Coordinates of C-alpha atoms in Angstrom, one line a residue:
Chain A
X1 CA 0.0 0.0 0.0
X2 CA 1.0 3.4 -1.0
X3 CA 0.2 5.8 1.7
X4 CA 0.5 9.8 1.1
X5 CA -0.2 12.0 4.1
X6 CA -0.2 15.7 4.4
X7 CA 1.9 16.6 1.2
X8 CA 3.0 20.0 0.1
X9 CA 4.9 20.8 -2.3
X10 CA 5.0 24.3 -3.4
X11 CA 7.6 26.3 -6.5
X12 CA 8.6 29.9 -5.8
X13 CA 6.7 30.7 -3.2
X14 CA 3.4 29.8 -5.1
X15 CA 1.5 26.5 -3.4
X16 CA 1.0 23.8 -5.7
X17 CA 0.1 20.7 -3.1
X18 CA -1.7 21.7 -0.1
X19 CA -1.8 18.7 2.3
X20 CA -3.2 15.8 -0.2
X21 CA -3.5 12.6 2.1
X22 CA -4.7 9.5 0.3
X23 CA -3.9 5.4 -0.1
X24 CA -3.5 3.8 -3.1
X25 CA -4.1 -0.4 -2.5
X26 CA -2.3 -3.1 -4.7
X27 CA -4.3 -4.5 -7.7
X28 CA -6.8 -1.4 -7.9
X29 CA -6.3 1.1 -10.7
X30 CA -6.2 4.4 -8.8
X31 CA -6.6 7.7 -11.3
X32 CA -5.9 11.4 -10.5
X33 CA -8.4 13.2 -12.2
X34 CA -8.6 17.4 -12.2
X35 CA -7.9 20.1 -14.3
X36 CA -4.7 21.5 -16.1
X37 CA -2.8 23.1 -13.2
X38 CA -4.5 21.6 -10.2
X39 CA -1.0 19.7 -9.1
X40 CA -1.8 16.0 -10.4
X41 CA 1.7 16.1 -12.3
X42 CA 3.6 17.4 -9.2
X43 CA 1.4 15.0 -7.0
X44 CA 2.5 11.9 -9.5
X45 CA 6.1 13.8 -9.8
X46 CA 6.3 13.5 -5.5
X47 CA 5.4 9.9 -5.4
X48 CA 8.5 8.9 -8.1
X49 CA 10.6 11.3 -6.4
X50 CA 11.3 13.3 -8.9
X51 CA 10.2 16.1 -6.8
X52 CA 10.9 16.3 -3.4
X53 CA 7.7 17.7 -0.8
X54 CA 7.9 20.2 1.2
X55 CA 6.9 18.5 3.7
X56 CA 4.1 15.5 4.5
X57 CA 5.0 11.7 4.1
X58 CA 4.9 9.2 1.0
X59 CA 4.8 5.5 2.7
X60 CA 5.7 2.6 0.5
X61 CA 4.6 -0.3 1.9
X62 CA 6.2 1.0 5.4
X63 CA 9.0 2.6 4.1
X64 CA 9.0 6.2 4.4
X65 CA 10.5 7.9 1.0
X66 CA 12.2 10.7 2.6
X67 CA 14.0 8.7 5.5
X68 CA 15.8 6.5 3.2
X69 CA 19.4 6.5 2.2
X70 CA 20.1 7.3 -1.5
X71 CA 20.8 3.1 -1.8
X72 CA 17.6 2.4 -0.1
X73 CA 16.2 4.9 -2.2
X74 CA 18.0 3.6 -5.1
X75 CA 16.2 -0.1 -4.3
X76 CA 12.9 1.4 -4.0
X77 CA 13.3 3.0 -7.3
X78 CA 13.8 -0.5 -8.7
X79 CA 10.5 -1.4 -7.5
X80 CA 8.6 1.6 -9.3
X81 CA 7.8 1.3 -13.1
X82 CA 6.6 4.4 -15.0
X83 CA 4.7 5.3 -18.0
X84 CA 5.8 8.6 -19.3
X85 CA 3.0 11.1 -21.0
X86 CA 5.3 10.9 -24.2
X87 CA 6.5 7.8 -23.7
X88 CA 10.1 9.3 -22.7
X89 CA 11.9 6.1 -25.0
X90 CA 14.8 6.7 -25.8
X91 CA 15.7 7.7 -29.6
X92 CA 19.0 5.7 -30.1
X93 CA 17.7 2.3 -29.0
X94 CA 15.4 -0.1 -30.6
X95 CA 12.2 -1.4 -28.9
X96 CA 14.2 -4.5 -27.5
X97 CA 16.8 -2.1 -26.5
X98 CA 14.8 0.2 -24.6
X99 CA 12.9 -2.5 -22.6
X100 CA 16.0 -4.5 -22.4
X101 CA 17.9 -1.1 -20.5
X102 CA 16.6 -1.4 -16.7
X103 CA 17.5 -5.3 -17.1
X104 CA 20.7 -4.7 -18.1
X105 CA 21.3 -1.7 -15.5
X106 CA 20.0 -3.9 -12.7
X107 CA 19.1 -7.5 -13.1
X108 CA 21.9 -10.0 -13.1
X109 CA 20.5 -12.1 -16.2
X110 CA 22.4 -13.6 -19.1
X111 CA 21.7 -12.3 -22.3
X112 CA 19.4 -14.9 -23.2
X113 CA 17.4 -14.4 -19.7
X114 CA 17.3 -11.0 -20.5
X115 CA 15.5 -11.4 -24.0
X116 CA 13.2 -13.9 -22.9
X117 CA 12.0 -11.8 -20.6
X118 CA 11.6 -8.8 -23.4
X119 CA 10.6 -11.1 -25.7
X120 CA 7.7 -12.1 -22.8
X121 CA 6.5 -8.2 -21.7
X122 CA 6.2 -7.2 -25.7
X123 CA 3.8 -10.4 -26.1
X124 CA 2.0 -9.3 -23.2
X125 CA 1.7 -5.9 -24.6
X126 CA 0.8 -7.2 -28.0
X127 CA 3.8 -6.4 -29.8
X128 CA 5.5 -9.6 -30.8
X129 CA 6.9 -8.3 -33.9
X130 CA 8.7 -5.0 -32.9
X131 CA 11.7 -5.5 -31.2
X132 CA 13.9 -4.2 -33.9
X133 CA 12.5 -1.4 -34.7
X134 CA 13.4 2.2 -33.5
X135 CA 10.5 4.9 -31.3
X136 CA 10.7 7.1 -34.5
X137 CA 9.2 4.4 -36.9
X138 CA 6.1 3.2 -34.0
X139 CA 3.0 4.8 -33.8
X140 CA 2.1 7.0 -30.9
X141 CA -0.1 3.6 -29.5
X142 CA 2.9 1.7 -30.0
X143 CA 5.2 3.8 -28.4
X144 CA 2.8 3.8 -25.3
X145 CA 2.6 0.0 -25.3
X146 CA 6.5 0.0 -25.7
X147 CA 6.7 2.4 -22.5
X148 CA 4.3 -0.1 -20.1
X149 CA 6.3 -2.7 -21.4
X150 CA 9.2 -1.2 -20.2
X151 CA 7.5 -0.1 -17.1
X152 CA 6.5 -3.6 -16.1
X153 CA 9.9 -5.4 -17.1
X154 CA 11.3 -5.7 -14.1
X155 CA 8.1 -6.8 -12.5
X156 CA 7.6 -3.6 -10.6
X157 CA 5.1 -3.2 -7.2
X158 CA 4.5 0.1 -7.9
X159 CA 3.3 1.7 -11.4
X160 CA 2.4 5.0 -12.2
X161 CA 1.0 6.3 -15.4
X162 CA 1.1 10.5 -16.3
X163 CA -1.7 10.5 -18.8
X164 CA -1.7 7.5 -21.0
X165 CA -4.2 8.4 -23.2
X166 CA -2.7 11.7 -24.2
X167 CA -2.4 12.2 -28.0
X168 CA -4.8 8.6 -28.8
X169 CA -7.7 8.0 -30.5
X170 CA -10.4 6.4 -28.8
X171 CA -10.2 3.0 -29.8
X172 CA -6.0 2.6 -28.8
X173 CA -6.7 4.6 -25.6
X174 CA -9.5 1.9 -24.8
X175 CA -6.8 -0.9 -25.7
X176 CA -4.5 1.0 -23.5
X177 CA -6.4 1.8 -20.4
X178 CA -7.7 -2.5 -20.5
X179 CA -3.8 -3.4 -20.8
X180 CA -2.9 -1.4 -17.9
X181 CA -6.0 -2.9 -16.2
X182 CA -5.4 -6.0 -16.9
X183 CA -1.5 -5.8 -15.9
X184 CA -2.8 -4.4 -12.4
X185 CA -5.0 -7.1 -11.7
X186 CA -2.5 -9.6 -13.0
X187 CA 0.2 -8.6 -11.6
X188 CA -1.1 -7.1 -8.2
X189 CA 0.5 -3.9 -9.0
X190 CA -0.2 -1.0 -6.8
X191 CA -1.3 1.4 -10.0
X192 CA -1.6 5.2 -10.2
X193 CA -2.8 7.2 -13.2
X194 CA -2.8 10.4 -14.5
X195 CA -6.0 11.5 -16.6
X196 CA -8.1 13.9 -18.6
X197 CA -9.5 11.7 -20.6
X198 CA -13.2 10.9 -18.8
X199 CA -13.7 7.5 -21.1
X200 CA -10.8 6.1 -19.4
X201 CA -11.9 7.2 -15.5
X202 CA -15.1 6.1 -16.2
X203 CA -13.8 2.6 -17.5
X204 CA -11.0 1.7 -15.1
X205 CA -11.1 4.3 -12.2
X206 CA -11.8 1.7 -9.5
X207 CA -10.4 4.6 -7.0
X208 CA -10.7 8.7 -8.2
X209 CA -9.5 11.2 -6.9
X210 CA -10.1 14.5 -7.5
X211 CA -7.5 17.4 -7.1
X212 CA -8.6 21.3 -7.2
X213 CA -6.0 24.0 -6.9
X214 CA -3.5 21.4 -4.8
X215 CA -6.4 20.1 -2.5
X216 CA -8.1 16.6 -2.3
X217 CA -11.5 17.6 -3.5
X218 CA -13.4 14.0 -3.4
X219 CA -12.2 10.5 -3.6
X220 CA -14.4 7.7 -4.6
X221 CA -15.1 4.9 -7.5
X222 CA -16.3 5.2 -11.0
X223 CA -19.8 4.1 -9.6
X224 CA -19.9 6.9 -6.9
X225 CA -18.9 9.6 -10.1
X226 CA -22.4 9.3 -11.2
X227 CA -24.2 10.0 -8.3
X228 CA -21.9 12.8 -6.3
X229 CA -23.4 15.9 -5.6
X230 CA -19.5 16.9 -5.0
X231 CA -19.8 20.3 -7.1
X232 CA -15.9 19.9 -8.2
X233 CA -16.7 16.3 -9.5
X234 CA -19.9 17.7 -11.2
X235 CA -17.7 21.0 -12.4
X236 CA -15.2 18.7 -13.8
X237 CA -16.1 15.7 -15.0
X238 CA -20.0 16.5 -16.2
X239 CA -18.2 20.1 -18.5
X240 CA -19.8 18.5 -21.4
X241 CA -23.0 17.8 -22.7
X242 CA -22.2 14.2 -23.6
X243 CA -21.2 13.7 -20.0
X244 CA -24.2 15.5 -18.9
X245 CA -27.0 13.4 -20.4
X246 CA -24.8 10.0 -19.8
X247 CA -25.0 10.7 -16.1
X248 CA -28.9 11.9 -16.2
X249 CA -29.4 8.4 -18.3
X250 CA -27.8 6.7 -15.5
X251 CA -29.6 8.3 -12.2
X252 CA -32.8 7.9 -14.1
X253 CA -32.3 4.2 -14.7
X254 CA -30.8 3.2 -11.5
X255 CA -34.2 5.4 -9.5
Chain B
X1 CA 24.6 36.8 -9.2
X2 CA 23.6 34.9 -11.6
X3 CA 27.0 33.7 -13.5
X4 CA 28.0 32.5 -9.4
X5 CA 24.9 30.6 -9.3
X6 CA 25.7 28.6 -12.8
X7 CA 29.3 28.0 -11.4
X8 CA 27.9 26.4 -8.0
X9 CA 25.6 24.3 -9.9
X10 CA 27.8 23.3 -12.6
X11 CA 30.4 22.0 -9.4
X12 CA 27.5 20.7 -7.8
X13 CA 26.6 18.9 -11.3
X14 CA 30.4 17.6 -11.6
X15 CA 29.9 15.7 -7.7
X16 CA 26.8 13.8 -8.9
X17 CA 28.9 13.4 -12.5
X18 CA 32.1 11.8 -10.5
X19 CA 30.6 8.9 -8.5
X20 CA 31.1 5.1 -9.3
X21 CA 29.3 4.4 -12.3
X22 CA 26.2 1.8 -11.1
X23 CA 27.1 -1.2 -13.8
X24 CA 30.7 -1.0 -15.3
X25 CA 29.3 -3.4 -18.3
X26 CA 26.5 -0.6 -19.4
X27 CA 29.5 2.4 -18.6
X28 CA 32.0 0.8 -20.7
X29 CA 29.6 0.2 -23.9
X30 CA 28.5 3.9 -23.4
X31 CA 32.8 4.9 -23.2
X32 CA 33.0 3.0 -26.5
X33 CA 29.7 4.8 -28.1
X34 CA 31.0 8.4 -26.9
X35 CA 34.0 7.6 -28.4
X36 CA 32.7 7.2 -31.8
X37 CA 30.4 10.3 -31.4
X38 CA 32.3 12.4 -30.1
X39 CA 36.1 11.3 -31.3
X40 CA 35.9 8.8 -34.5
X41 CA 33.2 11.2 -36.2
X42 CA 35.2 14.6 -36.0
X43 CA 38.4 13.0 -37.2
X44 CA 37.4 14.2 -40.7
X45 CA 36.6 17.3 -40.3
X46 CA 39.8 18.0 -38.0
X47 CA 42.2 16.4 -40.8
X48 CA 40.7 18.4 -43.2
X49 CA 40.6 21.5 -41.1
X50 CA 44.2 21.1 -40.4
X51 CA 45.7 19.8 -43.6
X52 CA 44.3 22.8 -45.7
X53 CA 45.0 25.5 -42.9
X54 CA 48.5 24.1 -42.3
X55 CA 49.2 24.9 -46.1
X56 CA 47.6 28.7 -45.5
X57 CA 50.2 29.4 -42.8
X58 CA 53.1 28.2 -44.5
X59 CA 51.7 30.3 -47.9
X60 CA 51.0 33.2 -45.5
X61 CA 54.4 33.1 -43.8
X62 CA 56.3 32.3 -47.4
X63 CA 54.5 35.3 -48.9
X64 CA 55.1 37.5 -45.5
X65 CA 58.5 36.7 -45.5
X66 CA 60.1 38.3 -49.0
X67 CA 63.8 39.7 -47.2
X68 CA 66.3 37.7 -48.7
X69 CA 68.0 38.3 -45.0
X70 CA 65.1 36.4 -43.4
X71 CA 66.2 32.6 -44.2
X72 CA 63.4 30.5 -45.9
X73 CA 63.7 27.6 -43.2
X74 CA 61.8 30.4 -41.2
X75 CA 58.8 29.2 -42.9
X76 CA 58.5 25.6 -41.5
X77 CA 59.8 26.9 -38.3
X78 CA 56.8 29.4 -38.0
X79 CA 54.4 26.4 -39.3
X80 CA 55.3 24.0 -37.0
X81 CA 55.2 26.4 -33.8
X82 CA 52.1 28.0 -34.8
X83 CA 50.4 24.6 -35.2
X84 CA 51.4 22.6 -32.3
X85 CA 51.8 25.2 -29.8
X86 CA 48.3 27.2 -30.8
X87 CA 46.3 25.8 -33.9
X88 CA 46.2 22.4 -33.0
X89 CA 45.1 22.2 -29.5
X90 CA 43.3 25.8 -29.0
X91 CA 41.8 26.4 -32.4
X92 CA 40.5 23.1 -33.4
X93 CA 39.4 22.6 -29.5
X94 CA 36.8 25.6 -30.3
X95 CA 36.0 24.0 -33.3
X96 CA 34.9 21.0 -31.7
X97 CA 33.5 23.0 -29.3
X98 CA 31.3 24.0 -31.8
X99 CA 30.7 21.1 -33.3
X100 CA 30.7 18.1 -30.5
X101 CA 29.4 20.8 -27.8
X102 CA 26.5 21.3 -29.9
X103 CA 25.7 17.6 -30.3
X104 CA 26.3 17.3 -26.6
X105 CA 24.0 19.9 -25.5
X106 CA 21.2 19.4 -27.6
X107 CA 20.9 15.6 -27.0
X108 CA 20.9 16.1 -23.4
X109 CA 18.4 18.9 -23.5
X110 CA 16.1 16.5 -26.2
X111 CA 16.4 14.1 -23.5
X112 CA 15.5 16.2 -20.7
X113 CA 12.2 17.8 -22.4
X114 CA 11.3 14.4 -23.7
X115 CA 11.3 13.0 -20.1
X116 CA 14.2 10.7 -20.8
X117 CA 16.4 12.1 -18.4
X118 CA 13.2 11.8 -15.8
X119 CA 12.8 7.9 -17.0
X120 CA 16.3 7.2 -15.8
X121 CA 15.6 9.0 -12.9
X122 CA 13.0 7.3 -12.1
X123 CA 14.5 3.8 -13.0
X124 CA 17.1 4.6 -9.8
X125 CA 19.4 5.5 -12.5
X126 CA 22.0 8.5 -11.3
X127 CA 21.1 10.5 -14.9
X128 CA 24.6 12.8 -14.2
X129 CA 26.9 10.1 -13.9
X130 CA 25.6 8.0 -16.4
X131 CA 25.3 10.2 -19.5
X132 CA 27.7 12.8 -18.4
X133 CA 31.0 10.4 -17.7
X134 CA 31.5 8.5 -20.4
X135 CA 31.7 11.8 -22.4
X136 CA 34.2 12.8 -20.4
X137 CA 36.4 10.3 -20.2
X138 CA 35.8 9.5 -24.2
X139 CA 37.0 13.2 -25.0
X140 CA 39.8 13.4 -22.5
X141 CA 41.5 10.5 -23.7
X142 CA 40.1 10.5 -27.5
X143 CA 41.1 14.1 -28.1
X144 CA 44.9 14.0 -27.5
X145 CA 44.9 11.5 -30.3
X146 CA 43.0 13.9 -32.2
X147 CA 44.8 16.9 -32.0
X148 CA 48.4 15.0 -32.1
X149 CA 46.8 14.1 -35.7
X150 CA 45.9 17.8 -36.1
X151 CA 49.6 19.0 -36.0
X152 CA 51.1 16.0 -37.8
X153 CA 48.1 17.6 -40.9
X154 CA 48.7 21.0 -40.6
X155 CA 52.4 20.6 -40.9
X156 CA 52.2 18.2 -43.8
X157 CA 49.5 20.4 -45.0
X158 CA 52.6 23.2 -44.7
X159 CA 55.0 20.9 -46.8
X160 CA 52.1 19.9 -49.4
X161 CA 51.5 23.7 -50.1
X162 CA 55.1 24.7 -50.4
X163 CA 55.7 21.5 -52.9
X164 CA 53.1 22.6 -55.0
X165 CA 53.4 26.2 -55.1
X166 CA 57.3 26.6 -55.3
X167 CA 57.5 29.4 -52.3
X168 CA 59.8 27.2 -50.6
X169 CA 61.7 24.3 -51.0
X170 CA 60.9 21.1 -49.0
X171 CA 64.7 20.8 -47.7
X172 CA 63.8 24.4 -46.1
X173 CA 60.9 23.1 -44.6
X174 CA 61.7 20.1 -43.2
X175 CA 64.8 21.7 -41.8
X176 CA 62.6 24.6 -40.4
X177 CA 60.1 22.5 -37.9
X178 CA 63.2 20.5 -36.9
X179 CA 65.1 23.8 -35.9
X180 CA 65.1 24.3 -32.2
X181 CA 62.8 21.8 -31.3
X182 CA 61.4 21.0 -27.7
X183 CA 59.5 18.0 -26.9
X184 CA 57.9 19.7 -24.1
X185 CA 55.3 22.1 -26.7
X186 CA 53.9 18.7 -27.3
X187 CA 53.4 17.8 -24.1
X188 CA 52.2 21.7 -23.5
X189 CA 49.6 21.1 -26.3
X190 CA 48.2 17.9 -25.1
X191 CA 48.2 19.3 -21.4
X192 CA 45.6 22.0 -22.5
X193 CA 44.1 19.7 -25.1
X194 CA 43.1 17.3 -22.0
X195 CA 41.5 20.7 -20.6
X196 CA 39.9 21.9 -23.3
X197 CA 38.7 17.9 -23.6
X198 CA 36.7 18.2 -20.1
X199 CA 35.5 21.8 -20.4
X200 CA 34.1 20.5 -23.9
X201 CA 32.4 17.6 -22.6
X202 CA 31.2 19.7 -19.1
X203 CA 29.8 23.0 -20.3
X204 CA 27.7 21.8 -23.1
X205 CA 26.3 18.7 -20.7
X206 CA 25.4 20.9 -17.8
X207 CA 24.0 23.9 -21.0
X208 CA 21.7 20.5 -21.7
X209 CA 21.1 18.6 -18.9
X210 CA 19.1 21.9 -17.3
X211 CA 17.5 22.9 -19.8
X212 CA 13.3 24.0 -19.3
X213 CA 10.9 24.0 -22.2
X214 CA 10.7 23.0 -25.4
X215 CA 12.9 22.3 -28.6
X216 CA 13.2 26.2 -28.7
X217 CA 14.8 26.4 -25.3
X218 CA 17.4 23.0 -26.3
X219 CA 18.4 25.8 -29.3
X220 CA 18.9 27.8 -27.0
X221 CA 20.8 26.1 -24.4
X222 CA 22.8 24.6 -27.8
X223 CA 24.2 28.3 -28.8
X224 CA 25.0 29.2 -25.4
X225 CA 26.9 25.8 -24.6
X226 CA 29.3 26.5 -27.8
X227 CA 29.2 30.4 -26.7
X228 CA 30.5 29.4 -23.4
X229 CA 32.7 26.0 -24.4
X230 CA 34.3 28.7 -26.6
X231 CA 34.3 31.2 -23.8
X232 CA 36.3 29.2 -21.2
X233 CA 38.7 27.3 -23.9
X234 CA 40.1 31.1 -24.8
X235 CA 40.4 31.8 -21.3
X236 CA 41.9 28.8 -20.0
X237 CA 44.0 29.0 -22.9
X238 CA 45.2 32.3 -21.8
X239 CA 46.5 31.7 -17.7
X240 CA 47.9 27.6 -19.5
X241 CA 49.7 29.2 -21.9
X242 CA 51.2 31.7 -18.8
X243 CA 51.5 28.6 -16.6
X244 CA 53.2 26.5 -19.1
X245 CA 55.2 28.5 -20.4
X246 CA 56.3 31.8 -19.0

C-alpha cells in the first residue's frame, strides 16, 4: 500500500500541493483526475521522487521515502515502473533495447534471460513483432505500449501512469487503459494514473481522486462519479453535454 | 549573481557526474559509443581543417617573408610552432566545441524535455553520472589523439602547399620544424588539449542537462553551450599558456 499524508509541495513561493493525504491499494487502478494546473503532475512527480515535498509523508509499503538513504532509495526506485506522458523512450535504442535497458542496468541475467524476458512483456503488450525497430518508426499507440512494457519489465510493485491516453484515439486509448488494467489485476501492481481523458476514468477508475487547486476535492469509485453531488466532480467531469446526459441516463435508470 | 549561481551548480553537477558508475558493463559500452560520437566522427573534419589550414600558414608566412636576409627555413619553423603550440590544441578545441558541444547539448536537453532524463531517474538511475561520464572520459582520452593528428596535418599540410606552389623548397621546410625543437610544446599542447577535452564535454552537458521547455529552449541552451565552451577554452588557454610557459 502506498500511503501519502499531508503533502505539500509548493515552486517559488506559489502552493502547488496543499496537504493531499490518500492510499492507493495493490491490484486497484487508482486515477488522479482534475484540471490542467490543479497539481496531479507534481502529486504523481512526488510519489517517483522526482520532486521532493515540502513537507508531508509518502509511505511505500512501510517505508518512508524521505527517511531512506540514497541506496535504499535507489532499491525502492527499482520497485517503481513508469509510463511517461510521451513515452520518454529513448531515440538511439530499438524497442528490444529500450525494454531490455533497466535489465541490463539492474538485473543479473544472461543475455538470453534477458531477452526472454523482453521477448515475454512485448507479447503481453501485443507487440511480438517490434523489437527491432526504433520509437521514431512506431505509432504513438505503440510507443505507449513499448513504454508499459518497459514499465512492467522488471516486474515492478508500484506503477504510475502520467496520462496515458494523451495524443490517442479512442479506440488505442481503450486498448491502453484495458492493458494497464489487466497488468494491475494480473500482476497485483499498486497502480496510479494520470488522466483527462473521462472514457478512461469512467472505464477503469476503481479509485478517483479529485485534485482542485492542490487540494483533495473527493475520492471515490467510478460508480460513486455518477451519483456525487461533490460540485468539483460535477464541475469537472459533467463540462460536457455528452457527459451530462450520460450521467442523467444513469440516475434515471438506477431510481 | 547569476554567473555565481551557474558555477555552484555546474560543481554541484560535476559531484553527482564523479561517483562510481552503477554497472561497469553498461559504462563501458557507453565509453566505446561516446568515443565514436564524439572522437571517431570529428576525425574528418579535424584532418581536413588542419591539412588545408597548415598549407595557409606556410603560404601566408612564405608570402610575408620576402627579405632575402630572413632565411626560408623560417617558414617551416613558424608552421610547426604555430600549429602545435596554438592551432592544433586551442583552435581546433573551439571547433569541436562547436561542433561536439552542440551535439552534446542538444541531446541532453532532447532528452531532458522528452522526459528521458526523468525515466532514468525514475529507474534509480544516477542520470549525471551515467550520460555525463563516459563523455568525459571519451573526449579526454580521445582528443589527445585527435589533435596529435591535427599537427602532424597541418604541418604536412605546410609541406604539401610549399611542394606545390614553389614558395619554398621542402629541404627548407623540413629543416625549419626541426630547428630548435622542444619535446615539451607537445606535451604543453596535449596538457591544454586534455582541458579543453573536459570543459568541452562539461559545459555543453550541464548547457543541456538543465534545460526548461521545449525544442526552442534545447536551441537555445545549444548556442549558449558553444558560446561558453568557446568562452572558457580562450580563457583557459590564456592563464595555461602563462602557466606552461612563461
Amino acid at each position: 500500500m502506498i500511503e501519502v499524508t499531508d503533502l505539500y509541495k509548493e515552486f517559488k513561493g506559489i502552493p502547488v500541493l496543499k496537504g493531499v493525504s490518500t492510499t492507493f491499494e495493490k491490484g486497484v487502478t487508482n486515477m488522479i483526475i482534475g484540471q490542467s494546473g490543479s497539481g496531479k503532475t507534481v502529486f504523481l512527480k512526488c510519489l517517483v521522487g522526482l520532486h521532493v515535498p515540502d513537507s508531508g509523508i509518502i509511505c511505500f509499503d512501510g517505508r518512508k521515502q524521505k527517511e531512506l538513504d540514497i541506496k535504499e532509495q535507489r532499491l525502492l526506485r527499482q520497485e517503481i515502473g513508469m509510463v511517461f506522458q510521451g513515452g520518454a523512450l529513448y531515440d538511439s535504442l530499438t524497442v528490444e533495447e529500450n525494454i531490455m535497458f533497466p535489465l541490463k542496468m539492474f538485473a543479473e541475467q544472461s543475455f538470453s534471460e534477458r531477452m526472454d524476458r523482453v521477448n515475454f512483456v512485448l507479447k503481453r503488450v501485443n507487440l511480438e513483432n517490434a523489437n527491432k525497430k526504433f520509437p521514431a518508426e512506431l505509432s504513438g499507440g505503440m510507443q505507449k505500449r513499448v513504454s508499459i512494457a518497459r514499465a512492467i519489465v522488471m516486474n515492478p510493485k508500484y506503477l504510475f501512469c502520467d496520462e496515458p491516453n494523451s495524443g490517442l484515439d479512442p479506440n488505442t486509448a481503450t486498448v491502453i487503459d484495458n492493458l494497464i488494467k489487466e497488468i494491475t489485476e494480473e500482476y497485483q501492481i499498486i497502480t496510479v494514473i494520470n488522466s483527462h481523458d473521462m472514457n478512461s476514468v469512467m472505464e477503469i477508475g476503481e479509485k478517483i481522486i479529485l485534485l482542485k487547486d492542490g487540494v483533495k476535492e473527493w475520492e471515490g469509485s467510478n460508480k460513486e462519479i455518477f451519483i456525487t453531488e461533490n460540485e468539483a466532480v460535477v464541475n469537472f467531469v459533467y463540462s460536457s453535454n455528452l457527459f451530462k446526459k450520460v450521467r442523467e441516463a444513469y440516475l434515471k435508470e438506477t431510481k | 549573481m547569476k554567473y555565481l549561481k551557474h558555477v555552484g551548480k555546474y560543481f554541484l553537477m560535476l559531484r553527482q557526474v564523479f561517483k562510481k558508475p552503477q554497472k561497469w558493463s553498461v559504462f563501458r559500452e557507453m565509453l566505446f559509443r561516446e568515443i565514436e560520437d564524439l572522437g571517431l566522427k570529428s576525425l574528418g573534419i579535424i584532418a581536413f581543417i588542419s591539412f588545408f589550414v597548415g598549407g595557409v600558414v606556410a603560404i601566408q608566412t612564405a608570402l610575408n617573408v620576402d627579405s632575402p636576409f630572413i632565411p626560408k627555413y623560417l617558414i617551416g619553423f613558424a608552421t610547426m610552432r604555430s600549429m602545435i603550440l596554438e592551432f592544433a590544441p586551442t583552435f581546433m578545441s573551439v571547433i569541436l566545441a562547436g561542433k561536439v558541444g552542440s551535439y552534446i547539448s542538444s541531446s541532453i536537453g532532447t532528452m531532458r524535455v522528452t522526459e528521458q532524463i526523468d525515466a532514468l531517474e525514475v529507474m534509480g538511475i544516477n542520470s549525471l553520472n551515467y550520460l555525463v561520464l563516459p563523455k568525459i572520459i571519451a573526449t579526454m582520452f580521445f582528443y589527445p589523439l585527435l589533435i596529435s593528428l591535427a599537427m602532424f596535418l597541418g604541418i604536412f599540410g605546410g609541406y604539401v602547399a610549399g611542394t606545390l606552389t614553389n614558395l619554398f623548397s621542402s629541404e627548407d621546410f623540413l629543416y625549419g620544424i626541426r630547428l630548435d625543437f622542444d619535446p615539451y610544446y607537445i606535451q604543453y599542447a596535449l596538457i591544454k588539449t586534455v582541458v579543453f577535452a573536459f570543459v568541452i564535454a562539461t559545459i555543453p552537458a550541464y548547457h543541456g542537462y538543465y534545460v526548461k521547455g521545449g525544442s526552442l529552449e534545447v536551441g537555445r541552451a545549444s548556442t549558449q553551450a558553444v558560446v561558453w565552451t568557446s568562452v572558457v577554452i580562450i580563457l583557459l588557454n590564456y592563464f595555461l599558456t602563462q602557466m606552461l610557459l612563461a
